[in-house]
Tab-separated table of C-alpha atoms in Angstrom:
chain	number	residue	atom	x	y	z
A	1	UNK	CA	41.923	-33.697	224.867
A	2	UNK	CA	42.738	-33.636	221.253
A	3	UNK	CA	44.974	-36.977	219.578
A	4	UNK	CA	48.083	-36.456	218.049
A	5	UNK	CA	51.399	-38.940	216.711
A	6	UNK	CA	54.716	-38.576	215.850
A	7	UNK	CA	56.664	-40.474	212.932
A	8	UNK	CA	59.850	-40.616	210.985
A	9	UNK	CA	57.682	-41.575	208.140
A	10	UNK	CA	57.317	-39.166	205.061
A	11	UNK	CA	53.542	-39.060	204.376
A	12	UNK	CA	51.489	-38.425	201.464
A	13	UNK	CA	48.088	-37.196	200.555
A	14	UNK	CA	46.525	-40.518	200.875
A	15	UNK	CA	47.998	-41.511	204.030
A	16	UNK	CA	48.101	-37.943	205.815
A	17	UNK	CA	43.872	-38.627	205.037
A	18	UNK	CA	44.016	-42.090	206.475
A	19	UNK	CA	45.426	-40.962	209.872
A	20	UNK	CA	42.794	-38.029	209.881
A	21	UNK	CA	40.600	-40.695	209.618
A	22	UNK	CA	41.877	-42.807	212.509
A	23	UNK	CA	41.157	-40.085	214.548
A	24	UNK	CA	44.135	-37.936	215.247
A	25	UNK	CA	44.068	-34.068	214.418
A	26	UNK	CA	47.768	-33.619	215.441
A	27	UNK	CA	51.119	-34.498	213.723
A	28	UNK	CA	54.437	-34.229	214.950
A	29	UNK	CA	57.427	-34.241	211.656
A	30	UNK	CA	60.891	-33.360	211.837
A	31	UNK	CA	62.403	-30.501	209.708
A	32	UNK	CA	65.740	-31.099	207.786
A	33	UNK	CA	67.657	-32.547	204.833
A	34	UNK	CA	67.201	-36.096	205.628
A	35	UNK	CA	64.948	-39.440	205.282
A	36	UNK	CA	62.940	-38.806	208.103
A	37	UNK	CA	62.491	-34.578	207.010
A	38	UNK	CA	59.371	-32.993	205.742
A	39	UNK	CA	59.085	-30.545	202.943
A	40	UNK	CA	56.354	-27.753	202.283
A	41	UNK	CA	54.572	-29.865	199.573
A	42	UNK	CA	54.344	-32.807	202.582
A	43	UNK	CA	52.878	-29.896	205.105
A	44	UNK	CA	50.570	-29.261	202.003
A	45	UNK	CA	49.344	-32.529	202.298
A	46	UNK	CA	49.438	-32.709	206.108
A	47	UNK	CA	46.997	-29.527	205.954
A	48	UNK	CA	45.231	-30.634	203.276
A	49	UNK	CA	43.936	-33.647	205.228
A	50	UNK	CA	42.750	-31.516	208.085
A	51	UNK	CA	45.813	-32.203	210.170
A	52	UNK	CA	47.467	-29.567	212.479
A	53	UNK	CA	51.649	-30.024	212.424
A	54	UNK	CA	54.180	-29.658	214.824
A	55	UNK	CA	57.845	-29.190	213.911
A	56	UNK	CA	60.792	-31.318	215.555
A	57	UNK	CA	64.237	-30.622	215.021
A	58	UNK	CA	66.649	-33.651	216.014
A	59	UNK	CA	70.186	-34.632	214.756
A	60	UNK	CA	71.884	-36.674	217.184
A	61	UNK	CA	70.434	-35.404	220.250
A	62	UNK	CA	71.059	-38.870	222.178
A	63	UNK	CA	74.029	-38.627	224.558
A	64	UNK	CA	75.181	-35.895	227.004
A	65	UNK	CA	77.883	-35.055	224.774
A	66	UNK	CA	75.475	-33.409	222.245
A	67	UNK	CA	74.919	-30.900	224.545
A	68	UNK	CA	76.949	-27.610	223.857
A	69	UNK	CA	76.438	-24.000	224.100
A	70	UNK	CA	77.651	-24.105	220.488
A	71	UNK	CA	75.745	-27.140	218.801
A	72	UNK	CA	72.714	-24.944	220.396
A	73	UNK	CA	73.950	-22.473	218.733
A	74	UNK	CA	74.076	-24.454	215.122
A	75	UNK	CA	70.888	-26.561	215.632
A	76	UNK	CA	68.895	-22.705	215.721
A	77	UNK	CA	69.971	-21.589	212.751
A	78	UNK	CA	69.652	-24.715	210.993
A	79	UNK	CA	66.104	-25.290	212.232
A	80	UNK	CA	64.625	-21.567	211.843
A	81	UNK	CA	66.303	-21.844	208.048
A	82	UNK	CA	64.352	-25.128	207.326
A	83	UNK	CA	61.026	-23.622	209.225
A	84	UNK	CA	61.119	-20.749	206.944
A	85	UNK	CA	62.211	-23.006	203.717
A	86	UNK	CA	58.583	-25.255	204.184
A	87	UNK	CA	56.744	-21.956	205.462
A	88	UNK	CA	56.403	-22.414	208.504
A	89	UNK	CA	54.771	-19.211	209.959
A	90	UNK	CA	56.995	-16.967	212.556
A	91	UNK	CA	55.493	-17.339	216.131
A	92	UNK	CA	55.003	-21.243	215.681
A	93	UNK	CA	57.164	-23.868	218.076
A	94	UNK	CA	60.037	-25.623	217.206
A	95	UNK	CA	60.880	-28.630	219.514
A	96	UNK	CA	64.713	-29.412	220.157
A	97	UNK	CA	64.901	-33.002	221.802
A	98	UNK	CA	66.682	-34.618	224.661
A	99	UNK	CA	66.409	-38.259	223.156
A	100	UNK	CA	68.311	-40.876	226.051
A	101	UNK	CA	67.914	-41.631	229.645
A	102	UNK	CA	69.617	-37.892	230.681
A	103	UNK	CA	70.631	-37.903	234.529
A	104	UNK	CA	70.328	-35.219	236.692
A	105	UNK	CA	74.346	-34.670	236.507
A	106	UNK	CA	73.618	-34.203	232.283
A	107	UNK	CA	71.234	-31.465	233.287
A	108	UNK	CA	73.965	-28.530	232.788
A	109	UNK	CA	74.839	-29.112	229.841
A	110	UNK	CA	71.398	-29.277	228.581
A	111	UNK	CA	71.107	-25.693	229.982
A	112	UNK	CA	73.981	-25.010	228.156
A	113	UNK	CA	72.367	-26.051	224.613
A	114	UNK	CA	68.911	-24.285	225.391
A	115	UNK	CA	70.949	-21.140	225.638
A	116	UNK	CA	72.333	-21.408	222.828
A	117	UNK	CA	69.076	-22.036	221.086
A	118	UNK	CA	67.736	-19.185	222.831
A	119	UNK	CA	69.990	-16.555	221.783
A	120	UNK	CA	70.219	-17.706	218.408
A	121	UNK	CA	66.353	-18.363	217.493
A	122	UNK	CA	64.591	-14.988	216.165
A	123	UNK	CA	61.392	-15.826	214.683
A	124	UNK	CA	59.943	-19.120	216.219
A	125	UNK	CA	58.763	-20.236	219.727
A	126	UNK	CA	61.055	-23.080	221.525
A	127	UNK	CA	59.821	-26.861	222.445
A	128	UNK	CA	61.922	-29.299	224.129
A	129	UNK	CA	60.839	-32.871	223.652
A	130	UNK	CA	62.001	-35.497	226.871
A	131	UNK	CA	61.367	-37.267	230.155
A	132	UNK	CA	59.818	-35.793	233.593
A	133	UNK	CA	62.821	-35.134	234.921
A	134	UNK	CA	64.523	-33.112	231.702
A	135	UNK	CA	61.042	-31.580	231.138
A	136	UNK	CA	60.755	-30.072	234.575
A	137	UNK	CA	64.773	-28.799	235.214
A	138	UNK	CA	64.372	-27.099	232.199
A	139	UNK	CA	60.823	-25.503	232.328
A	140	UNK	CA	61.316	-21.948	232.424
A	141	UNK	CA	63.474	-22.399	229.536
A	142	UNK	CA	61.626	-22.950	226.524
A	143	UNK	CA	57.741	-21.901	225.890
A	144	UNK	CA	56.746	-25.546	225.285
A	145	UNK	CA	56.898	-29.134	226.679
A	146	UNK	CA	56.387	-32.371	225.374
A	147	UNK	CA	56.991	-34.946	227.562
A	148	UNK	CA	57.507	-38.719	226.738
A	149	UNK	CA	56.912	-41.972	228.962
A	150	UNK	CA	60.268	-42.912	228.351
A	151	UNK	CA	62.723	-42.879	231.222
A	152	UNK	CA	59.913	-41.378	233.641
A	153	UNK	CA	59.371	-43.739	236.153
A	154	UNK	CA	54.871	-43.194	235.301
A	155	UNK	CA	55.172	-39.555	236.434
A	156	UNK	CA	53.998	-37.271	234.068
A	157	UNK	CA	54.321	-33.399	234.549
A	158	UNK	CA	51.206	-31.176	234.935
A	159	UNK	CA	52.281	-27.983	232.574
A	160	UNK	CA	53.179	-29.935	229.957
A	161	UNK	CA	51.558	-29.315	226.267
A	162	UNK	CA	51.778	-32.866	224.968
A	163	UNK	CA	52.470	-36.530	226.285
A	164	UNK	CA	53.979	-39.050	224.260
A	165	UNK	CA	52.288	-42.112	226.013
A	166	UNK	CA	53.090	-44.925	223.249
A	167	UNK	CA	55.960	-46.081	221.141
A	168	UNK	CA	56.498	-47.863	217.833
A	169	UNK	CA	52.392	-48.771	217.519
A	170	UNK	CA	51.515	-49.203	213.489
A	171	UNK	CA	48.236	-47.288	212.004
A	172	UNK	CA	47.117	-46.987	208.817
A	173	UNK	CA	50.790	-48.499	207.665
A	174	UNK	CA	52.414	-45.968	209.398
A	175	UNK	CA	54.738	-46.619	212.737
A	176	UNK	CA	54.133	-43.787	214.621
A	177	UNK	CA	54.326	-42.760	218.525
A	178	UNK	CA	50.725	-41.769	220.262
A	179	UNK	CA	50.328	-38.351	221.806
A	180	UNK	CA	47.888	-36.779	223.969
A	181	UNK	CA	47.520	-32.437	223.100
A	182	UNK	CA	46.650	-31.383	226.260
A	183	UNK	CA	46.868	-27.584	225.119
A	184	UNK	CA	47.798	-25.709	222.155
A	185	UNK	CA	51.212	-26.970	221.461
A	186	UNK	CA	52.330	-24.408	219.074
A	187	UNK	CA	51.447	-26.219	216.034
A	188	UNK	CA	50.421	-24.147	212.849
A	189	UNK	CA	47.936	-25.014	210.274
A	190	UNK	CA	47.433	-23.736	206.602
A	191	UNK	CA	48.765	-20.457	205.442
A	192	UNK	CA	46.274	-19.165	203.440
A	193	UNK	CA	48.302	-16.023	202.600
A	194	UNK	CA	51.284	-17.674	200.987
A	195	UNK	CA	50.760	-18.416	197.293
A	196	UNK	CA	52.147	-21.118	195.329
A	197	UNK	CA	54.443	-18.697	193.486
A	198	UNK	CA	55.811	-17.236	196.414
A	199	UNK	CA	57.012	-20.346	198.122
A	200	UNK	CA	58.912	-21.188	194.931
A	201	UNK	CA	61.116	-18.126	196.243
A	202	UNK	CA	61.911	-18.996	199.802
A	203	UNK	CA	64.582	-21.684	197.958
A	204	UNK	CA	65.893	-19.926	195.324
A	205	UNK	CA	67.926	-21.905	192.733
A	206	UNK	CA	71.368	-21.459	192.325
A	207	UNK	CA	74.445	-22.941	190.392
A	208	UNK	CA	76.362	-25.554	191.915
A	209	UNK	CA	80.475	-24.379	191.786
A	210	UNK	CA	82.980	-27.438	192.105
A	211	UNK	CA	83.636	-26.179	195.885
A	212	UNK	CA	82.902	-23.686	198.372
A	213	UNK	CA	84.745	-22.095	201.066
A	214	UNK	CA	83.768	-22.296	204.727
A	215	UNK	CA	82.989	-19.173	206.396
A	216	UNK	CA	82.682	-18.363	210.135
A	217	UNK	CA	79.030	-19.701	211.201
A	218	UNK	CA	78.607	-22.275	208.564
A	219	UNK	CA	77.593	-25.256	208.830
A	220	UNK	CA	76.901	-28.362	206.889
A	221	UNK	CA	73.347	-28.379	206.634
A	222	UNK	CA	72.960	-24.580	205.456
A	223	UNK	CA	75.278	-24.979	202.451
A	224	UNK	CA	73.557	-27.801	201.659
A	225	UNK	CA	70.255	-25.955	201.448
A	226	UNK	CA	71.728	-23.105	199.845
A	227	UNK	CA	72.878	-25.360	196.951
A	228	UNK	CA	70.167	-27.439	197.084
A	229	UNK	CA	72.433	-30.651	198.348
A	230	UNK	CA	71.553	-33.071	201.051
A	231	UNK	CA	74.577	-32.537	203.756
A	232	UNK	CA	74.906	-36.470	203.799
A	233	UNK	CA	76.050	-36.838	200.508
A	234	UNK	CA	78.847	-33.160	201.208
A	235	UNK	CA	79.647	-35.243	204.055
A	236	UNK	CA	80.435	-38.400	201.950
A	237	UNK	CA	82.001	-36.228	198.953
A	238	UNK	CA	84.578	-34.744	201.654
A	239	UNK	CA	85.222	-37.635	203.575
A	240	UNK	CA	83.971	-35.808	207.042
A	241	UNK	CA	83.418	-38.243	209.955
A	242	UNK	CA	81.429	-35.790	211.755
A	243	UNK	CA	79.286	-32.546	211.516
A	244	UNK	CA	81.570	-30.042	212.075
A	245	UNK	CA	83.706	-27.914	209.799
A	246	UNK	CA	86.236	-24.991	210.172
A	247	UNK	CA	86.590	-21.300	208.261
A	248	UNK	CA	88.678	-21.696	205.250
A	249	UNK	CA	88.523	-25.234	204.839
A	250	UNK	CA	87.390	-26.223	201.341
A	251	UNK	CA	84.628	-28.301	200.774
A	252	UNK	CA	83.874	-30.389	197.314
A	253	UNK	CA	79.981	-29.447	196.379
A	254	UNK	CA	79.997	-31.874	193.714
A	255	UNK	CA	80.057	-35.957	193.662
A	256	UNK	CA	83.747	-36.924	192.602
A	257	UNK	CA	84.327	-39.474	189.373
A	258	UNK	CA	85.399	-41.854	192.214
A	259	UNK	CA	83.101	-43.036	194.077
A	260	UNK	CA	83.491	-42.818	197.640
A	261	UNK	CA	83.505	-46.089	199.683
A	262	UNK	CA	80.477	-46.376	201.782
A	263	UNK	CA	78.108	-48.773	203.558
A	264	UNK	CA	74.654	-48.013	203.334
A	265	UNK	CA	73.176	-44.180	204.063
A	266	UNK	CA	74.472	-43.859	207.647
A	267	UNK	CA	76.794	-40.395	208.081
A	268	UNK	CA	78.802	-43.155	210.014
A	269	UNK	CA	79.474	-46.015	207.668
A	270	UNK	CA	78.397	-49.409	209.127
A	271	UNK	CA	80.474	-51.645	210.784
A	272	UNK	CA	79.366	-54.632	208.240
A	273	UNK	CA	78.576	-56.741	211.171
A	274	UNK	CA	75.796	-57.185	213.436
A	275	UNK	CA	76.450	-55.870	216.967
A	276	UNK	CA	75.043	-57.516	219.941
A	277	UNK	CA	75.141	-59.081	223.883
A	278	UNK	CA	78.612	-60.230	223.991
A	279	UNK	CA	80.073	-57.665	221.774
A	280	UNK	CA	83.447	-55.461	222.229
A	281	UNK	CA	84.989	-52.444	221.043
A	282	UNK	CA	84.468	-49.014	219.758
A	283	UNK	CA	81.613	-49.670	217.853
A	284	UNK	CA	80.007	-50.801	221.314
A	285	UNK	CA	80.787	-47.480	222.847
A	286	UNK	CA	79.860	-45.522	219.979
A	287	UNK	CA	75.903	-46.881	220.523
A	288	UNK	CA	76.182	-46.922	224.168
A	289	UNK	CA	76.513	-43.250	223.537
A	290	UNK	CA	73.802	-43.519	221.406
A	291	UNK	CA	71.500	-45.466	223.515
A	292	UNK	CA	72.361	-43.302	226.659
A	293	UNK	CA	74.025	-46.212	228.754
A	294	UNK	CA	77.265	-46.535	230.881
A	295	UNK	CA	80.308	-46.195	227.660
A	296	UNK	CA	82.501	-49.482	228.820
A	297	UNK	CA	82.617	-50.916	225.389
A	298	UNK	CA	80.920	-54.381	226.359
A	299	UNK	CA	77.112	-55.185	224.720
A	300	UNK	CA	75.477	-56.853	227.649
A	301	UNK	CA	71.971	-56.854	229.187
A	302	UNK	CA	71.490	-53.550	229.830
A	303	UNK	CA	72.981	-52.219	226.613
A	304	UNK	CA	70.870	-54.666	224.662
A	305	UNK	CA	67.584	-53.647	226.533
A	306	UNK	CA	68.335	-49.599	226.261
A	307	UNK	CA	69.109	-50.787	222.265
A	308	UNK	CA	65.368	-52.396	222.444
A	309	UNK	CA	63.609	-48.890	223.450
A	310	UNK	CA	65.608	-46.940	221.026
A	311	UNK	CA	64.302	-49.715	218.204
A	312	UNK	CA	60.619	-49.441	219.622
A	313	UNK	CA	60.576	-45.316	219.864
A	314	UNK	CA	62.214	-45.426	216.016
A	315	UNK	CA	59.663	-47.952	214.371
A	316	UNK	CA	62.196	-50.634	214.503
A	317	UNK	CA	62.129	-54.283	214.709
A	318	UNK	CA	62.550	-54.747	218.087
A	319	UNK	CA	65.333	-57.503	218.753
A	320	UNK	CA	68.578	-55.344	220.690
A	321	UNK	CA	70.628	-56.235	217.709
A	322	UNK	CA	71.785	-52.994	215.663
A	323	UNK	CA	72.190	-54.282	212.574
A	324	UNK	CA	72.158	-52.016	209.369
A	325	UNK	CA	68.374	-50.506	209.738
A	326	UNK	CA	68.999	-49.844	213.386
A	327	UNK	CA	72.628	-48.105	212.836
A	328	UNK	CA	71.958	-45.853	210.266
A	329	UNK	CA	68.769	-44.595	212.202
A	330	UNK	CA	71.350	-43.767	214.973
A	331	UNK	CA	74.017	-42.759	212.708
C-alpha cells in the first residue's frame, strides 16, 4: 500500500522533494483560480520530485445546499477547463467532494450534482471525495472513491481507492492530510509528450476589454481564465455576493479607480469580529451551513466542535473560533 497526502498548500521544487523524501509517492492538489490551486509549472515540480498527482476540484462543497443538478453542471466544465489548462492528460480522475457531515436525507441531492457532473464531463474520469456513508450511496456513480475518516463512525469501505486516515498533521512544513492508495486512484504522472512550447498554447493570451457580456453557460471562473483574471477579484470588481451570474448581464473585467470596500480575500467579506460559543445571527447560520450543523443561528457546543474539525481538516489552528484565517478558508 503506497502513501499519499493532501494539502491546500502550493508547493515548490524544494518542498515537493522533501515530501518525496518523507516517504509519500502520492499527492492530492486542487485545480482552480485560487490560493489553494495548482498550476502546470507546480505539477512540473510535483513530477519532477518523483511524485504521482491527483486532481481535486472543490468550491464550496460543504452544505446540502451545494448540491444541484446545475452547480454539477458548472463545477464540470470548470474543472475539465482547468485539467486541460495544467495538462492534465484525458482519461485521468477528477475528484468532486462532499466536504460536511451529509445525512442520508442529503443523499438526493448529491445524486442530483453527480449527474450533472456526469453528463457534462467529456474527457476525464470522476472521483468523489467523502465519508462511508456518501462513498457507498453513491458508488456506482463515479469511477473512483476516496473516502475520509471524517463523519464515519471507524467504518471504512472495501472498494474504495484511497483513505484519508489523518487530518491537519505538519511534514516537512507542510500541513497536509495522510492517505493510504490502496489502488490506482487515477492519478497521472509526467507527460513526456507535451513540450514546453506547446503548453504555452493551452492559455492563450488575450486583451483584457473594460467588460464582457454574459452568455448562456458562463460562469465566473471560465471568463476569468479566458482573460487571464482570478474570479475573486471579477467578483469584487462587480460587487457579486455569490457565484452565479445571468445572460446579458454586464460584467466589469477591469479593477475600477475606486477601490472596492473589502475585508481580507474571502468572496464573502468578513464580519470584522470573531465568531464563537455564545454567538447570534446570520453570520452564525452562514458557517453552520458551512460546518454542516443544524442552521438555528446560535454558536454553541456542537457548532464550535463541528468548527474544530473543519479547522483541523484545513490546516487551521484549531480553537472553534472563526476568526479571519478560518472564514476566508470557508468563504
Amino acid at each position: 500500500m503506497s502513501k499519499g497526502f493532501d494539502c491546500a498548500t502550493k508547493l515548490t521544487t524544494v518542498t515537493a522533494k522533501l515530501l518525496k523524501a518523507a516517504g509519500f509517492d502520492y499527492v492530492a492538489r486542487y485545480l482552480g483560480n485560487s490560493w489553494k490551486t495548482f498550476d502546470a509549472a507546480e505539477a512540473k515540480a510535483i513530477h519532477d520530485a518523483g511524485l504521482n498527482l491527483i486532481s481535486i476540484f472543490e468550491k464550496n462543497s460543504t452544505y446540502v445546499g451545494y448540491f444541484t443538478k446545475s452547480q454539477g453542471i458548472a463545477d464540470a466544465k470548470e474543472a475539465e477547463q482547468y485539467a486541460k489548462a495544467v495538462g492534465q492528460p484525458t482519461g485521468t480522475a477528477i475528484y468532486f467532494t462532499v466536504d460536511y457531515n451529509a445525512q442520508s436525507s442529503h443523499m438526493g441531492a448529491i445524486k442530483d450534482y453527480l449527474a450533472g457532473v456526469k453528463e457534462t464531463i467529456k474527457d476525464y474520469k470522476i472521483g468523489l471525495y467523502g465519508s462511508y456513508s456518501v462513498i457507498n450511496a453513491m458508488k456506482d456513480m463515479v469511477d473512483y472513491h476516496w473516502q475520509t475518516y471524517a463523519w464515519s463512525g471507524g467504518k471504512v469501505a472495501d472498494f474504495i481507492h484511497m483513505h484519508q486516515y489523518e487530518n491537519g498533521v505538519s511534514v516537512s512544513g507542510i500541513s497536509l492530510d495522510r492517505n493510504d492508495i490502496k489502488k490506482d486512484p487515477g492519478h497521472w504522472g509526467k507527460v513526456a509528450t507535451v513540450k514546453a512550447s506547446s503548453t504555452k498554447t493551452v492559455v492563450k493570451k488575450v486583451s483584457v476589454p473594460d467588460s464582457y457580456t454574459v452568455k448562456k453557460g458562463d460562469t465566473l471562473s471560465e471568463i476569468g481564465a479566458k482573460y487571464g483574471l482570478d474570479y475573486h477579484d471579477l467578483k469584487t470588481w462587480n460587487g457579486l455576493k455569490s457565484d452565479t451570474i445571468y445572460p446579458g448581464q454586464k460584467l466589469k473585467l477591469k479593477k475600477p479607480t475606486t477601490k472596492a470596500k473589502t475585508n481580507g480575500k474571502a468572496i464573502v467579506p468578513y464580519p470584522g469580529h470573531l465568531i464563537k460559543n455564545g454567538s447570534t445571527g446570520k453570520d452564525v447560520i452562514r458557517i453552520q451551513n458551512a460546518v454542516g450543523v443544524t442552521a438555528d443561528g446560535l454558536y454553541g457546543a456542537k457548532t464550535e466542535a463541528a468548527v474544530k474539525a473543519y479547522q483541523k481538516r484545513h490546516g487551521l489552528a484549531v480553537d472553534g473560533i472563526v476568526g479571519p484565517d478560518t472564514w476566508n478558508v470557508m468563504f
